[in-house]
């Protein structure tokens, strides 16, 4: 009878064991402490970051790291301790002032992935807004210097090179020497402006030395002149966009070819317009036609390389200053090439007197737009359009998310959720497990991020947790691309 009386209790215990989950065996790993603690402002850089979990965890290769606000990984190794419940990341000595985030994606004991992050600051608050991605603006003085330099290359190097290669008799004419002299003065003025506004540096010293050599070798042999002209073009190319980005040496060499081909083409048009046609000398037109064709080919091929290097994605052609200036330049160069083709079909003085002045006028416009183009930051460095998305929370509620920019780095985010009482967010990518996004409340259900950064380009997800009440919360994810 006693065993029968105990049977309901046994059945109740079995039922509870089946219905209630085991407290630890099936729970995800939870961070119980960290050193530094999340949100700490440290007077000096720590030597390591220690993460302690409530159960053993397994590392996922490359998924535990400490990164700076710019996305650079700074930890020097990851190891586990204390029965695999502690993860330690060694840091380099003397970390500079800034914000840092320890971010992790780990395998919990139940086989599920867990992720999170701890942010701390060295000699500053950890949630200090990261510096926005800024590209130095071009000053008016530097714009003038670039324009003078391009015109100077065309009138000095281009005029003299065209005369040497095609119309040798023109070298002895006073008009040719005046054109080359004006070009040299423009180059000297450009160098002087740069020294006065930015100070002397190695590149300016080299350009000044090349200018002196160019003046000294004006009457020297063609080979020596071409060496000096090439060195001058290389020094000019090295001071522009070619020096930045991947393969700077190759880019500088191709840019120098672009400058020399442009200078020879434009300078040859100047000689043809102001010296050859007024002198009624129609000899060597076929040779000039071949030289001009080679210049056009070099300009187009080197220009395509530069566009491929500086324009990404293709949408930046019509949504950035650099891309739109490049489109205008391509249009003008195409018109020049078309006029050159029309003149080449019938190389007569009458036809050339009609086409060459128009071609020369377009060349002046090309020099002007090139000055504008090189003053703009490359499209690949500035493209990052606004982005707006609607994230459904449940059947009746949704969040409207707006990114002021999708350029990697600091990204201001606005979220509108009527009735929300709290909002938290994280940013994650395939390489970075979790970065915190903090919001401040505004009127009419609007929230604005006070700390949000996607430090690397790629595919990201903004994960939002929206609180509507003590027991009412909803989660939504917004995927986007950071450029």
XYZ file of C-alpha atoms in Angstrom:
483
model
C 0.000 0.000 0.000
C 2.877 2.367 0.839
C 4.397 1.889 -2.657
C 1.068 2.588 -4.259
C 0.688 5.787 -2.259
C 4.127 6.967 -3.413
C 3.359 6.353 -7.081
C 1.816 9.829 -7.798
C 4.923 11.533 -6.410
C 7.187 9.450 -8.585
C 5.110 10.170 -11.666
C 5.156 13.924 -10.865
C 8.965 13.886 -10.527
C 9.374 12.081 -13.855
C 7.008 14.531 -15.552
C 8.907 17.532 -14.208
C 12.222 16.047 -15.334
C 10.876 15.657 -18.848
C 9.299 19.109 -19.083
C 11.975 21.258 -17.425
C 15.358 21.676 -19.175
C 18.515 20.871 -17.295
C 19.945 24.111 -15.919
C 23.450 23.729 -17.345
C 23.635 20.859 -19.781
C 21.600 22.606 -22.474
C 22.272 26.281 -21.735
C 24.365 28.517 -23.964
C 27.659 29.779 -22.614
C 27.347 33.171 -20.925
C 30.110 35.688 -20.266
C 30.361 36.096 -16.485
C 33.341 38.498 -16.302
C 35.922 40.269 -18.409
C 39.145 42.156 -17.816
C 38.891 44.961 -18.821
C 35.189 45.211 -18.075
C 32.838 46.386 -20.767
C 32.776 50.178 -20.945
C 36.025 50.691 -19.040
C 38.133 53.809 -19.588
C 41.727 52.831 -18.881
C 44.530 55.294 -18.098
C 47.067 52.928 -19.682
C 46.928 50.136 -22.221
C 46.291 46.620 -20.835
C 48.615 43.747 -21.669
C 45.782 41.291 -22.313
C 42.029 40.795 -22.443
C 40.521 37.963 -20.369
C 37.014 36.610 -21.038
C 35.484 34.196 -18.523
C 32.403 32.103 -19.343
C 30.111 30.013 -17.152
C 30.934 26.791 -19.020
C 33.661 25.445 -21.325
C 33.732 26.881 -24.818
C 35.534 25.922 -28.018
C 37.388 28.405 -30.187
C 36.371 29.034 -33.784
C 39.369 29.854 -35.955
C 39.709 33.593 -36.537
C 36.456 34.399 -34.717
C 37.959 35.756 -31.488
C 39.932 38.969 -31.850
C 40.586 42.460 -30.526
C 40.201 45.210 -33.094
C 40.730 48.955 -33.115
C 38.102 51.486 -34.141
C 39.485 51.302 -37.690
C 39.031 47.532 -37.906
C 42.699 46.592 -37.545
C 43.221 43.399 -35.598
C 45.676 44.069 -32.774
C 45.736 40.954 -30.570
C 48.825 38.781 -30.723
C 47.322 35.389 -30.051
C 44.418 33.582 -28.374
C 44.577 30.792 -25.801
C 42.232 29.035 -23.381
C 42.716 28.422 -19.665
C 40.886 27.110 -16.584
C 39.238 24.119 -18.204
C 38.412 26.047 -21.362
C 36.134 28.477 -19.536
C 38.574 31.371 -19.914
C 39.790 32.927 -23.173
C 42.874 35.143 -23.055
C 43.993 37.483 -25.840
C 47.493 38.937 -25.621
C 47.883 42.587 -26.651
C 50.917 44.441 -27.971
C 52.628 46.872 -25.596
C 51.867 50.591 -25.619
C 48.546 50.592 -27.429
C 47.835 54.127 -28.657
C 44.939 56.210 -27.422
C 41.635 54.993 -28.840
C 38.681 52.637 -28.542
C 39.103 48.867 -28.793
C 36.671 45.970 -28.921
C 37.187 42.335 -27.974
C 34.712 40.465 -30.145
C 34.064 36.736 -30.133
C 32.148 33.951 -31.801
C 32.555 30.694 -29.845
C 31.079 27.209 -29.759
C 29.066 26.586 -26.608
C 28.949 23.212 -24.851
C 25.531 22.481 -26.381
C 26.942 22.896 -29.893
C 25.447 26.342 -30.525
C 27.476 29.421 -31.432
C 27.521 32.364 -29.031
C 28.839 35.811 -29.835
C 29.384 39.112 -28.110
C 31.808 41.911 -27.511
C 33.500 43.965 -24.806
C 34.545 47.528 -25.575
C 37.126 49.538 -23.661
C 38.966 52.787 -24.160
C 42.615 53.650 -23.669
C 42.986 57.228 -22.402
C 39.467 58.013 -23.593
C 35.877 56.889 -23.194
C 35.217 53.645 -25.080
C 32.052 55.021 -26.632
C 33.697 58.173 -27.938
C 32.441 58.633 -31.503
C 34.986 57.250 -33.975
C 36.487 59.678 -36.410
C 34.477 59.886 -39.603
C 36.159 58.815 -42.817
C 37.455 62.061 -44.260
C 39.493 62.745 -47.355
C 41.649 65.874 -47.318
C 40.098 68.610 -49.406
C 42.029 70.181 -52.228
C 42.903 73.844 -51.689
C 42.491 76.527 -54.327
C 46.254 77.078 -54.404
C 46.956 73.401 -55.069
C 44.290 73.385 -57.797
C 45.964 76.351 -59.503
C 49.374 74.691 -59.156
C 48.121 71.483 -60.771
C 46.535 73.368 -63.658
C 49.723 75.341 -64.270
C 51.770 72.148 -64.097
C 49.675 70.328 -66.699
C 49.714 73.324 -69.029
C 53.455 73.707 -68.468
C 54.085 70.064 -69.375
C 52.143 70.479 -72.618
C 53.901 73.712 -73.624
C 57.439 72.834 -72.588
C 57.827 69.064 -72.835
C 55.063 68.569 -75.408
C 56.020 71.401 -77.763
C 59.729 70.574 -77.692
C 59.115 66.833 -78.046
C 56.772 67.328 -81.015
C 59.260 69.645 -82.711
C 62.125 67.234 -82.136
C 60.228 64.158 -83.295
C 58.270 65.622 -86.222
C 59.180 69.186 -87.197
C 62.876 69.611 -86.533
C 62.987 72.874 -88.457
C 60.532 74.439 -85.968
C 63.075 74.235 -83.134
C 64.961 77.195 -84.585
C 61.879 79.427 -84.751
C 61.331 82.102 -82.154
C 57.643 81.215 -81.763
C 58.509 77.643 -80.761
C 61.032 78.829 -78.191
C 58.480 81.284 -76.769
C 55.898 78.490 -76.340
C 58.452 76.269 -74.600
C 59.601 79.180 -72.434
C 56.042 79.921 -71.321
C 55.633 76.253 -70.425
C 58.817 76.296 -68.342
C 57.633 79.429 -66.493
C 54.286 77.751 -65.746
C 56.061 74.696 -64.341
C 58.293 76.895 -62.193
C 55.256 78.855 -60.963
C 53.451 75.634 -60.018
C 56.455 74.424 -58.026
C 56.767 77.803 -56.295
C 53.082 77.775 -55.305
C 53.405 74.289 -53.842
C 56.482 75.252 -51.847
C 54.734 78.364 -50.516
C 51.522 76.547 -49.517
C 52.640 73.087 -48.403
C 56.361 73.475 -47.804
C 59.241 71.848 -49.619
C 59.506 68.073 -49.735
C 61.511 65.489 -51.647
C 59.132 65.410 -54.610
C 59.235 69.189 -55.006
C 63.013 69.161 -54.774
C 63.106 66.547 -57.534
C 60.718 68.569 -59.697
C 62.806 71.695 -59.202
C 65.967 69.797 -60.174
C 64.234 68.420 -63.276
C 63.143 71.934 -64.259
C 66.709 73.181 -64.060
C 67.896 70.188 -66.072
C 65.145 70.792 -68.643
C 66.240 74.395 -69.103
C 69.889 73.388 -69.429
C 69.206 70.570 -71.907
C 66.808 72.473 -74.163
C 69.363 72.472 -76.953
C 70.873 69.092 -76.051
C 70.321 65.828 -77.899
C 66.868 64.300 -78.176
C 67.769 61.254 -76.066
C 68.895 63.346 -73.083
C 65.874 65.616 -73.436
C 63.493 62.622 -73.370
C 65.196 61.245 -70.245
C 64.772 64.551 -68.413
C 61.165 64.904 -69.624
C 60.352 61.366 -68.460
C 61.895 61.997 -65.041
C 59.843 65.182 -64.709
C 56.628 63.337 -65.631
C 57.390 60.596 -63.109
C 57.922 63.152 -60.341
C 54.586 64.798 -61.185
C 52.796 61.432 -61.296
C 54.240 60.428 -57.914
C 52.632 63.456 -56.264
C 49.083 62.506 -57.303
C 46.601 59.651 -56.816
C 49.027 57.112 -58.287
C 51.095 57.063 -55.089
C 48.107 55.833 -53.036
C 46.596 52.371 -53.121
C 47.974 49.083 -54.387
C 50.983 48.806 -56.730
C 52.066 52.462 -56.431
C 55.183 51.947 -58.580
C 53.211 50.463 -61.474
C 50.518 53.123 -61.122
C 53.122 55.899 -61.078
C 54.791 54.545 -64.227
C 51.483 54.264 -66.108
C 50.427 57.726 -64.953
C 53.739 59.110 -66.217
C 53.035 57.519 -69.615
C 49.596 59.138 -69.530
C 51.102 62.563 -68.790
C 53.774 62.276 -71.480
C 51.283 61.107 -74.124
C 48.913 63.929 -73.178
C 51.725 66.490 -73.265
C 52.992 65.324 -76.659
C 49.486 65.269 -78.152
C 48.500 68.690 -76.819
C 51.938 70.194 -77.445
C 51.941 68.875 -80.995
C 48.549 70.460 -81.579
C 50.016 73.732 -80.320
C 52.958 73.516 -82.736
C 50.675 72.552 -85.586
C 48.250 75.405 -84.851
C 50.676 78.224 -84.038
C 53.813 77.299 -85.982
C 53.342 74.786 -88.799
C 50.070 75.895 -90.382
C 50.867 79.650 -90.229
C 54.222 78.870 -91.918
C 52.318 76.938 -94.638
C 54.593 73.950 -94.169
C 52.644 70.825 -95.006
C 55.532 68.406 -94.787
C 55.641 65.655 -92.171
C 51.863 65.607 -91.694
C 51.831 61.849 -92.125
C 54.492 61.465 -89.430
C 52.531 63.698 -87.058
C 49.425 61.642 -87.790
C 51.246 58.468 -86.704
C 52.664 60.161 -83.588
C 49.245 61.557 -82.646
C 47.638 58.141 -83.139
C 50.187 56.621 -80.751
C 49.512 59.373 -78.212
C 45.754 58.802 -78.396
C 46.217 55.054 -77.887
C 48.532 55.617 -74.905
C 46.166 58.161 -73.341
C 43.164 55.850 -73.689
C 44.890 52.692 -72.448
C 46.592 54.353 -69.485
C 43.370 56.217 -68.709
C 41.440 52.945 -68.600
C 43.938 51.569 -66.092
C 43.603 54.669 -63.941
C 39.804 54.486 -64.075
C 39.866 50.785 -63.144
C 42.119 51.604 -60.224
C 40.255 54.630 -58.892
C 36.588 53.899 -59.679
C 34.788 51.198 -57.698
C 31.981 50.232 -57.914
C 30.696 51.308 -61.320
C 27.873 53.277 -59.659
C 30.453 55.718 -58.321
C 30.912 57.056 -61.858
C 27.685 59.043 -61.568
C 27.475 59.501 -57.796
C 30.886 60.973 -56.871
C 32.706 64.120 -57.925
C 35.644 62.083 -59.216
C 33.418 59.821 -61.298
C 31.478 62.671 -62.894
C 34.666 64.611 -63.691
C 36.098 61.460 -65.269
C 32.982 61.065 -67.438
C 33.349 64.652 -68.685
C 37.035 64.080 -69.443
C 36.305 60.892 -71.370
C 33.659 62.732 -73.401
C 36.050 65.565 -74.291
C 38.899 63.193 -75.184
C 36.488 61.228 -77.377
C 35.586 64.426 -79.251
C 39.291 65.181 -79.671
C 39.911 61.695 -81.035
C 36.993 62.064 -83.441
C 38.342 65.371 -84.782
C 41.801 63.823 -85.096
C 40.305 60.948 -87.085
C 38.492 63.345 -89.410
C 41.681 65.304 -89.989
C 43.687 62.129 -90.556
C 41.343 60.943 -93.305
C 42.348 63.919 -95.453
C 45.637 65.489 -94.397
C 45.322 68.780 -96.248
C 46.095 72.270 -94.895
C 42.508 73.351 -95.559
C 41.013 70.473 -93.573
C 43.528 70.856 -90.745
C 42.891 74.583 -90.425
C 39.288 73.706 -89.584
C 39.815 70.689 -87.298
C 43.077 71.431 -85.487
C 41.948 74.684 -83.760
C 38.842 72.893 -82.491
C 40.976 69.997 -81.311
C 43.337 72.408 -79.547
C 40.411 74.186 -77.857
C 39.119 70.838 -76.606
C 42.628 70.075 -75.344
C 42.468 73.198 -73.182
C 39.165 71.992 -71.728
C 40.696 68.570 -71.104
C 43.522 70.190 -69.128
C 40.981 72.122 -67.060
C 38.825 69.084 -66.296
C 41.969 67.065 -65.518
C 42.847 69.689 -62.925
C 39.389 69.251 -61.384
C 39.632 65.462 -61.613
C 42.973 65.178 -59.841
C 41.744 67.530 -57.120
C 38.886 65.151 -56.262
C 39.450 62.188 -53.956
C 39.230 58.884 -55.864
C 35.755 57.424 -56.184
C 36.858 54.213 -54.470
C 37.643 56.277 -51.336
C 34.390 58.214 -51.134
C 31.595 56.008 -52.482
C 29.061 55.058 -49.828
C 25.463 55.978 -50.671
C 22.695 56.432 -48.151
C 20.681 53.339 -47.327
C 17.141 52.985 -46.027
C 15.375 49.742 -45.150
C 12.261 48.567 -43.341
C 12.775 45.746 -40.862
C 9.648 43.792 -39.848
C 9.498 43.089 -36.103
C 6.282 41.081 -36.041
C 2.972 41.074 -37.879
C 1.973 44.577 -36.816
C 5.207 46.407 -36.027
C 8.261 47.376 -38.015
C 11.377 49.507 -37.732
C 12.535 51.994 -40.349
C 16.337 52.121 -40.520
C 18.332 54.843 -42.276
C 22.115 54.959 -42.755
C 23.509 58.394 -43.573
C 26.352 56.657 -45.406
C 27.435 53.109 -46.169
C 31.110 54.050 -46.370
C 33.062 51.817 -43.993
C 34.039 53.577 -40.807
C 31.745 55.715 -38.681
C 28.142 55.234 -39.834
C 25.380 57.404 -38.336
C 22.211 55.304 -38.018
C 18.641 56.495 -37.397
C 15.910 54.062 -36.404
C 12.210 54.919 -36.163
C 10.072 52.533 -34.085
C 6.793 53.967 -32.749
C 6.129 52.891 -29.174
C 9.630 51.607 -28.446
C 10.916 52.126 -24.911
C 14.418 50.804 -25.506
C 16.721 49.924 -28.394
C 19.985 48.006 -28.574
C 21.986 47.036 -31.634
C 25.022 45.150 -32.836
C 26.933 45.091 -36.115
C 28.388 41.828 -37.351
C 30.108 40.476 -40.446
C 31.736 37.242 -41.508
C 35.036 38.461 -40.031
C 33.826 40.383 -36.966
C 31.376 38.686 -34.627
C 29.785 41.596 -32.800
C 30.256 45.329 -32.428
C 27.980 47.355 -30.149
C 25.665 50.049 -31.459
C 24.311 52.426 -28.849
C 21.245 54.590 -29.386
C 19.742 57.655 -27.740
C 16.006 58.251 -27.783
C 14.440 61.152 -29.650
C 10.882 62.345 -30.194
C 8.186 60.313 -31.980
C 9.901 56.949 -31.631
C 13.133 58.064 -33.249
C 16.503 56.748 -32.138
C 19.955 57.926 -33.209
C 23.194 56.002 -32.868
C 25.876 57.506 -30.663
C 28.465 54.838 -31.426
C 28.308 52.808 -34.646
C 31.155 51.780 -36.875
C 31.642 49.182 -39.602
C 35.438 49.322 -39.689
C 35.948 47.118 -42.755
C 34.233 46.986 -46.143
C 32.023 43.993 -46.854
C 28.619 42.538 -46.019
C 27.305 43.483 -42.578
C 24.150 42.909 -40.553
C 22.633 45.376 -38.102
C 20.849 43.347 -35.421
C 18.225 45.329 -33.495
C 16.569 44.410 -30.225
C 13.543 46.632 -29.653
C 11.953 46.832 -26.214
C 8.276 47.806 -26.036
C 7.661 46.907 -22.400
C 8.982 44.827 -19.506
C 7.920 41.594 -21.194
C 7.581 42.734 -24.782
C 10.618 42.749 -27.082
C 11.239 42.065 -30.757
C 14.352 41.361 -32.813
C 15.131 42.247 -36.431
C 18.140 42.113 -38.713
C 19.058 44.562 -41.496
C 21.730 43.383 -43.971
C 23.748 46.007 -45.880
C 27.064 46.463 -47.676
C 29.764 48.739 -46.364
C 31.927 50.111 -49.162
